[in-house]
């Protein structure tokens, strides 16, 4: 009597390889038990076997129940997709014997595992060998690579990891109870009294209005005060840039005329 040896790999787990020997008369249900143990994979997940051609195109479904029954209550679009699967022949896993589905020396199958995590495995027959009458089959003979397991974290641990420490901010009472040196208070009051508005309020005086603040002279005022030659030289953009302090009421040497400070008034007549 001979055995089938199948090699199982996956693209999602690096270096994952399982090789399982099984008798042709045994079922896919027998194979599934050993496969889940070798994973290891939870038995609560759903396993679907598919016989494929050389290009991994599905030809026959082997499972505890067809995929259609899983999606009957889903949205209409999903049901339409599953209706297409009706064209795919289906056999229950408990009666599907390997000898009825192996017709190629390199027969291929696909395994879909759907549980907390989903995986797609590729299964291919790599050898036909003689049976060992003393061994129990199916049997996993090659075990490389492990399926990663996620650590179990209880909600309290998740909450503790996501919780950020609160920043301790001083309260208003802490500020109120804090003793401030008198020297610092006097310094602050002196600076406040130097402010024109605050000082007027403290001393009970009238607050100076904005109209009393220094303003810039217009071109007309400059002409009346210093002469038209000064006003004529100002452009519209520049005329507001001059204030009273910009002009000095004394004769100086400049580009507008000769220095008259050393000449007598009679010399000009």
GROMACS .gro file of C-alpha atoms in nm:
model
  269
    1UNK     CA    1   0.000   0.000   0.000
    2UNK     CA    2   0.130   0.348  -0.081
    3UNK     CA    3   0.100   0.699   0.067
    4UNK     CA    4   0.063   1.051  -0.065
    5UNK     CA    5   0.302   1.317   0.065
    6UNK     CA    6   0.176   1.674   0.040
    7UNK     CA    7   0.384   1.987   0.094
    8UNK     CA    8   0.202   2.292   0.231
    9UNK     CA    9   0.339   2.648   0.201
   10UNK     CA   10   0.208   3.003   0.226
   11UNK     CA   11   0.318   3.344   0.100
   12UNK     CA   12   0.226   3.524   0.422
   13UNK     CA   13   0.457   3.338   0.664
   14UNK     CA   14   0.829   3.324   0.590
   15UNK     CA   15   0.988   2.975   0.576
   16UNK     CA   16   0.657   2.805   0.656
   17UNK     CA   17   0.661   2.442   0.534
   18UNK     CA   18   0.455   2.143   0.639
   19UNK     CA   19   0.475   1.797   0.483
   20UNK     CA   20   0.201   1.550   0.568
   21UNK     CA   21   0.174   1.185   0.466
   22UNK     CA   22  -0.174   1.041   0.420
   23UNK     CA   23  -0.329   0.724   0.286
   24UNK     CA   24  -0.535   0.751  -0.036
   25UNK     CA   25  -0.833   0.596   0.140
   26UNK     CA   26  -0.836   0.857   0.417
   27UNK     CA   27  -1.054   1.167   0.405
   28UNK     CA   28  -0.987   1.539   0.401
   29UNK     CA   29  -1.139   1.548   0.749
   30UNK     CA   30  -0.854   1.324   0.870
   31UNK     CA   31  -0.605   1.550   0.695
   32UNK     CA   32  -0.759   1.865   0.844
   33UNK     CA   33  -0.708   1.747   1.205
   34UNK     CA   34  -0.335   1.688   1.156
   35UNK     CA   35  -0.295   2.009   0.958
   36UNK     CA   36  -0.454   2.225   1.231
   37UNK     CA   37  -0.239   2.058   1.498
   38UNK     CA   38   0.079   2.114   1.297
   39UNK     CA   39  -0.002   2.483   1.244
   40UNK     CA   40  -0.094   2.528   1.513
   41UNK     CA   41  -0.430   2.676   1.417
   42UNK     CA   42  -0.746   2.705   1.623
   43UNK     CA   43  -1.009   2.439   1.556
   44UNK     CA   44  -1.271   2.714   1.589
   45UNK     CA   45  -1.172   2.850   1.249
   46UNK     CA   46  -1.329   2.735   0.923
   47UNK     CA   47  -1.121   2.534   0.674
   48UNK     CA   48  -1.199   2.513   0.301
   49UNK     CA   49  -1.011   2.280   0.064
   50UNK     CA   50  -1.014   2.340  -0.311
   51UNK     CA   51  -0.889   2.106  -0.576
   52UNK     CA   52  -0.713   2.317  -0.842
   53UNK     CA   53  -0.546   2.276  -1.177
   54UNK     CA   54  -0.176   2.337  -1.244
   55UNK     CA   55  -0.239   2.715  -1.243
   56UNK     CA   56  -0.413   2.712  -0.905
   57UNK     CA   57  -0.758   2.769  -1.051
   58UNK     CA   58  -1.027   2.628  -0.823
   59UNK     CA   59  -1.219   2.331  -0.961
   60UNK     CA   60  -1.385   2.159  -0.664
   61UNK     CA   61  -1.473   2.267  -0.309
   62UNK     CA   62  -1.428   2.034  -0.010
   63UNK     CA   63  -1.545   2.159   0.331
   64UNK     CA   64  -1.783   2.100   0.619
   65UNK     CA   65  -2.029   2.329   0.442
   66UNK     CA   66  -2.010   2.520   0.117
   67UNK     CA   67  -1.912   2.883   0.127
   68UNK     CA   68  -2.261   2.977   0.003
   69UNK     CA   69  -2.426   2.879   0.332
   70UNK     CA   70  -2.196   3.118   0.519
   71UNK     CA   71  -2.310   3.417   0.312
   72UNK     CA   72  -2.686   3.362   0.279
   73UNK     CA   73  -2.772   3.647   0.516
   74UNK     CA   74  -2.514   3.893   0.383
   75UNK     CA   75  -2.578   4.183   0.148
   76UNK     CA   76  -2.719   4.123  -0.198
   77UNK     CA   77  -2.387   4.185  -0.372
   78UNK     CA   78  -2.218   3.915  -0.163
   79UNK     CA   79  -2.493   3.665  -0.238
   80UNK     CA   80  -2.450   3.729  -0.608
   81UNK     CA   81  -2.083   3.645  -0.578
   82UNK     CA   82  -2.165   3.325  -0.391
   83UNK     CA   83  -2.424   3.227  -0.653
   84UNK     CA   84  -2.137   3.211  -0.898
   85UNK     CA   85  -1.976   2.957  -0.664
   86UNK     CA   86  -2.271   2.724  -0.720
   87UNK     CA   87  -2.108   2.630  -1.048
   88UNK     CA   88  -1.820   2.484  -0.842
   89UNK     CA   89  -1.882   2.120  -0.738
   90UNK     CA   90  -1.895   2.062  -0.364
   91UNK     CA   91  -1.820   1.754  -0.149
   92UNK     CA   92  -1.851   1.725   0.227
   93UNK     CA   93  -1.516   1.689   0.401
   94UNK     CA   94  -1.611   1.370   0.585
   95UNK     CA   95  -1.674   1.169   0.268
   96UNK     CA   96  -1.410   1.323   0.040
   97UNK     CA   97  -1.132   1.061   0.006
   98UNK     CA   98  -0.797   1.158  -0.142
   99UNK     CA   99  -0.799   0.879  -0.399
  100UNK     CA  100  -1.108   1.040  -0.556
  101UNK     CA  101  -0.941   1.380  -0.600
  102UNK     CA  102  -0.584   1.291  -0.699
  103UNK     CA  103  -0.547   1.240  -1.073
  104UNK     CA  104  -0.205   1.400  -1.126
  105UNK     CA  105   0.140   1.310  -0.983
  106UNK     CA  106   0.170   1.673  -0.873
  107UNK     CA  107  -0.191   1.730  -0.776
  108UNK     CA  108  -0.252   2.074  -0.624
  109UNK     CA  109  -0.499   2.196  -0.364
  110UNK     CA  110  -0.561   2.528  -0.193
  111UNK     CA  111  -0.651   2.561   0.174
  112UNK     CA  112  -0.838   2.866   0.301
  113UNK     CA  113  -0.837   2.911   0.676
  114UNK     CA  114  -1.078   3.165   0.821
  115UNK     CA  115  -1.063   3.237   1.191
  116UNK     CA  116  -0.935   3.522   1.408
  117UNK     CA  117  -0.668   3.547   1.138
  118UNK     CA  118  -0.713   3.429   0.780
  119UNK     CA  119  -0.451   3.243   0.579
  120UNK     CA  120  -0.421   3.099   0.231
  121UNK     CA  121  -0.209   2.785   0.195
  122UNK     CA  122  -0.084   2.607  -0.118
  123UNK     CA  123  -0.080   2.228  -0.103
  124UNK     CA  124   0.096   2.010  -0.362
  125UNK     CA  125   0.168   1.638  -0.381
  126UNK     CA  126   0.545   1.589  -0.395
  127UNK     CA  127   0.589   1.215  -0.351
  128UNK     CA  128   0.420   0.877  -0.358
  129UNK     CA  129   0.585   0.636  -0.116
  130UNK     CA  130   0.535   0.300   0.046
  131UNK     CA  131   0.346   0.286   0.372
  132UNK     CA  132   0.494   0.191   0.707
  133UNK     CA  133   0.248  -0.052   0.859
  134UNK     CA  134   0.355   0.043   1.212
  135UNK     CA  135   0.286   0.415   1.168
  136UNK     CA  136  -0.042   0.597   1.212
  137UNK     CA  137  -0.155   0.824   0.932
  138UNK     CA  138  -0.200   1.099   0.848
  139UNK     CA  139   0.128   1.221   0.997
  140UNK     CA  140   0.324   1.547   0.978
  141UNK     CA  141   0.681   1.459   0.875
  142UNK     CA  142   0.823   1.809   0.812
  143UNK     CA  143   0.766   2.112   1.034
  144UNK     CA  144   0.942   2.440   0.946
  145UNK     CA  145   0.834   2.789   1.047
  146UNK     CA  146   0.562   2.883   1.292
  147UNK     CA  147   0.238   3.069   1.256
  148UNK     CA  148   0.274   3.389   1.463
  149UNK     CA  149   0.055   3.408   1.769
  150UNK     CA  150  -0.070   3.738   1.905
  151UNK     CA  151  -0.024   3.807   2.278
  152UNK     CA  152  -0.346   3.808   2.477
  153UNK     CA  153  -0.397   4.152   2.630
  154UNK     CA  154  -0.688   4.209   2.866
  155UNK     CA  155  -0.881   4.540   2.833
  156UNK     CA  156  -0.726   4.681   3.154
  157UNK     CA  157  -0.375   4.636   3.011
  158UNK     CA  158  -0.478   4.799   2.684
  159UNK     CA  159  -0.624   5.093   2.875
  160UNK     CA  160  -0.313   5.123   3.091
  161UNK     CA  161  -0.084   5.132   2.786
  162UNK     CA  162  -0.294   5.392   2.605
  163UNK     CA  163  -0.340   5.614   2.912
  164UNK     CA  164  -0.112   5.917   2.915
  165UNK     CA  165   0.006   6.064   3.247
  166UNK     CA  166  -0.172   6.386   3.333
  167UNK     CA  167   0.033   6.699   3.352
  168UNK     CA  168   0.008   6.852   3.697
  169UNK     CA  169  -0.085   7.218   3.659
  170UNK     CA  170  -0.072   7.461   3.953
  171UNK     CA  171  -0.417   7.562   4.078
  172UNK     CA  172  -0.542   7.917   4.134
  173UNK     CA  173  -0.537   7.856   4.508
  174UNK     CA  174  -0.168   7.776   4.488
  175UNK     CA  175  -0.108   8.112   4.321
  176UNK     CA  176  -0.325   8.291   4.578
  177UNK     CA  177  -0.146   8.133   4.873
  178UNK     CA  178   0.200   8.200   4.733
  179UNK     CA  179   0.384   8.475   4.922
  180UNK     CA  180   0.524   8.749   4.698
  181UNK     CA  181   0.813   8.961   4.834
  182UNK     CA  182   0.726   9.325   4.907
  183UNK     CA  183   1.020   9.446   4.698
  184UNK     CA  184   0.875   9.274   4.394
  185UNK     CA  185   0.531   9.424   4.459
  186UNK     CA  186   0.678   9.775   4.489
  187UNK     CA  187   0.873   9.727   4.167
  188UNK     CA  188   0.562   9.618   3.980
  189UNK     CA  189   0.359   9.912   4.116
  190UNK     CA  190   0.630  10.159   4.017
  191UNK     CA  191   0.630  10.029   3.661
  192UNK     CA  192   0.252  10.052   3.647
  193UNK     CA  193   0.251  10.410   3.781
  194UNK     CA  194   0.486  10.513   3.503
  195UNK     CA  195   0.217  10.418   3.255
  196UNK     CA  196   0.029  10.738   3.165
  197UNK     CA  197  -0.319  10.589   3.164
  198UNK     CA  198  -0.281  10.364   3.470
  199UNK     CA  199  -0.109  10.642   3.665
  200UNK     CA  200  -0.393  10.883   3.589
  201UNK     CA  201  -0.650  10.628   3.708
  202UNK     CA  202  -0.467  10.563   4.037
  203UNK     CA  203  -0.416  10.936   4.108
  204UNK     CA  204  -0.775  11.022   4.017
  205UNK     CA  205  -0.678  11.241   3.721
  206UNK     CA  206  -0.842  11.266   3.382
  207UNK     CA  207  -0.728  11.004   3.136
  208UNK     CA  208  -0.554  11.171   2.839
  209UNK     CA  209  -0.760  11.144   2.522
  210UNK     CA  210  -0.611  11.022   2.194
  211UNK     CA  211  -0.657  11.374   2.053
  212UNK     CA  212  -0.389  11.503   2.288
  213UNK     CA  213  -0.130  11.264   2.150
  214UNK     CA  214   0.137  11.409   1.916
  215UNK     CA  215   0.028  11.407   1.556
  216UNK     CA  216   0.207  11.450   1.225
  217UNK     CA  217   0.198  11.785   1.043
  218UNK     CA  218   0.024  11.828   0.712
  219UNK     CA  219   0.186  11.989   0.409
  220UNK     CA  220  -0.020  12.305   0.465
  221UNK     CA  221   0.095  12.337   0.823
  222UNK     CA  222   0.457  12.285   0.721
  223UNK     CA  223   0.425  12.560   0.456
  224UNK     CA  224   0.280  12.804   0.706
  225UNK     CA  225   0.542  12.723   0.967
  226UNK     CA  226   0.860  12.681   0.762
  227UNK     CA  227   0.790  12.810   0.416
  228UNK     CA  228   0.635  12.675   0.093
  229UNK     CA  229   0.968  12.541  -0.036
  230UNK     CA  230   0.955  12.267   0.231
  231UNK     CA  231   0.596  12.170   0.159
  232UNK     CA  232   0.646  12.161  -0.220
  233UNK     CA  233   0.924  11.904  -0.188
  234UNK     CA  234   0.704  11.655  -0.003
  235UNK     CA  235   0.533  11.383  -0.201
  236UNK     CA  236   0.181  11.275  -0.096
  237UNK     CA  237   0.328  10.959   0.058
  238UNK     CA  238   0.592  11.149   0.252
  239UNK     CA  239   0.394  11.440   0.388
  240UNK     CA  240   0.266  11.242   0.687
  241UNK     CA  241   0.615  11.127   0.788
  242UNK     CA  242   0.723  11.465   0.928
  243UNK     CA  243   0.650  11.583   1.282
  244UNK     CA  244   0.730  11.898   1.476
  245UNK     CA  245   1.053  11.752   1.608
  246UNK     CA  246   1.184  11.698   1.255
  247UNK     CA  247   1.231  12.071   1.200
  248UNK     CA  248   1.461  12.307   1.398
  249UNK     CA  249   1.387  12.678   1.418
  250UNK     CA  250   1.739  12.804   1.340
  251UNK     CA  251   1.947  12.878   1.033
  252UNK     CA  252   2.168  12.589   0.922
  253UNK     CA  253   2.377  12.496   0.619
  254UNK     CA  254   2.169  12.277   0.390
  255UNK     CA  255   2.099  12.214   0.027
  256UNK     CA  256   1.825  12.475   0.010
  257UNK     CA  257   2.033  12.789   0.051
  258UNK     CA  258   2.332  12.974   0.171
  259UNK     CA  259   2.425  12.997   0.537
  260UNK     CA  260   2.297  13.333   0.664
  261UNK     CA  261   2.386  13.290   1.027
  262UNK     CA  262   2.703  13.504   1.002
  263UNK     CA  263   2.556  13.786   0.786
  264UNK     CA  264   2.391  14.103   0.910
  265UNK     CA  265   2.032  14.176   0.822
  266UNK     CA  266   2.142  14.502   0.655
  267UNK     CA  267   2.354  14.309   0.403
  268UNK     CA  268   2.044  14.157   0.255
  269UNK     CA  269   1.886  14.493   0.179
   0.00000   0.00000   0.00000
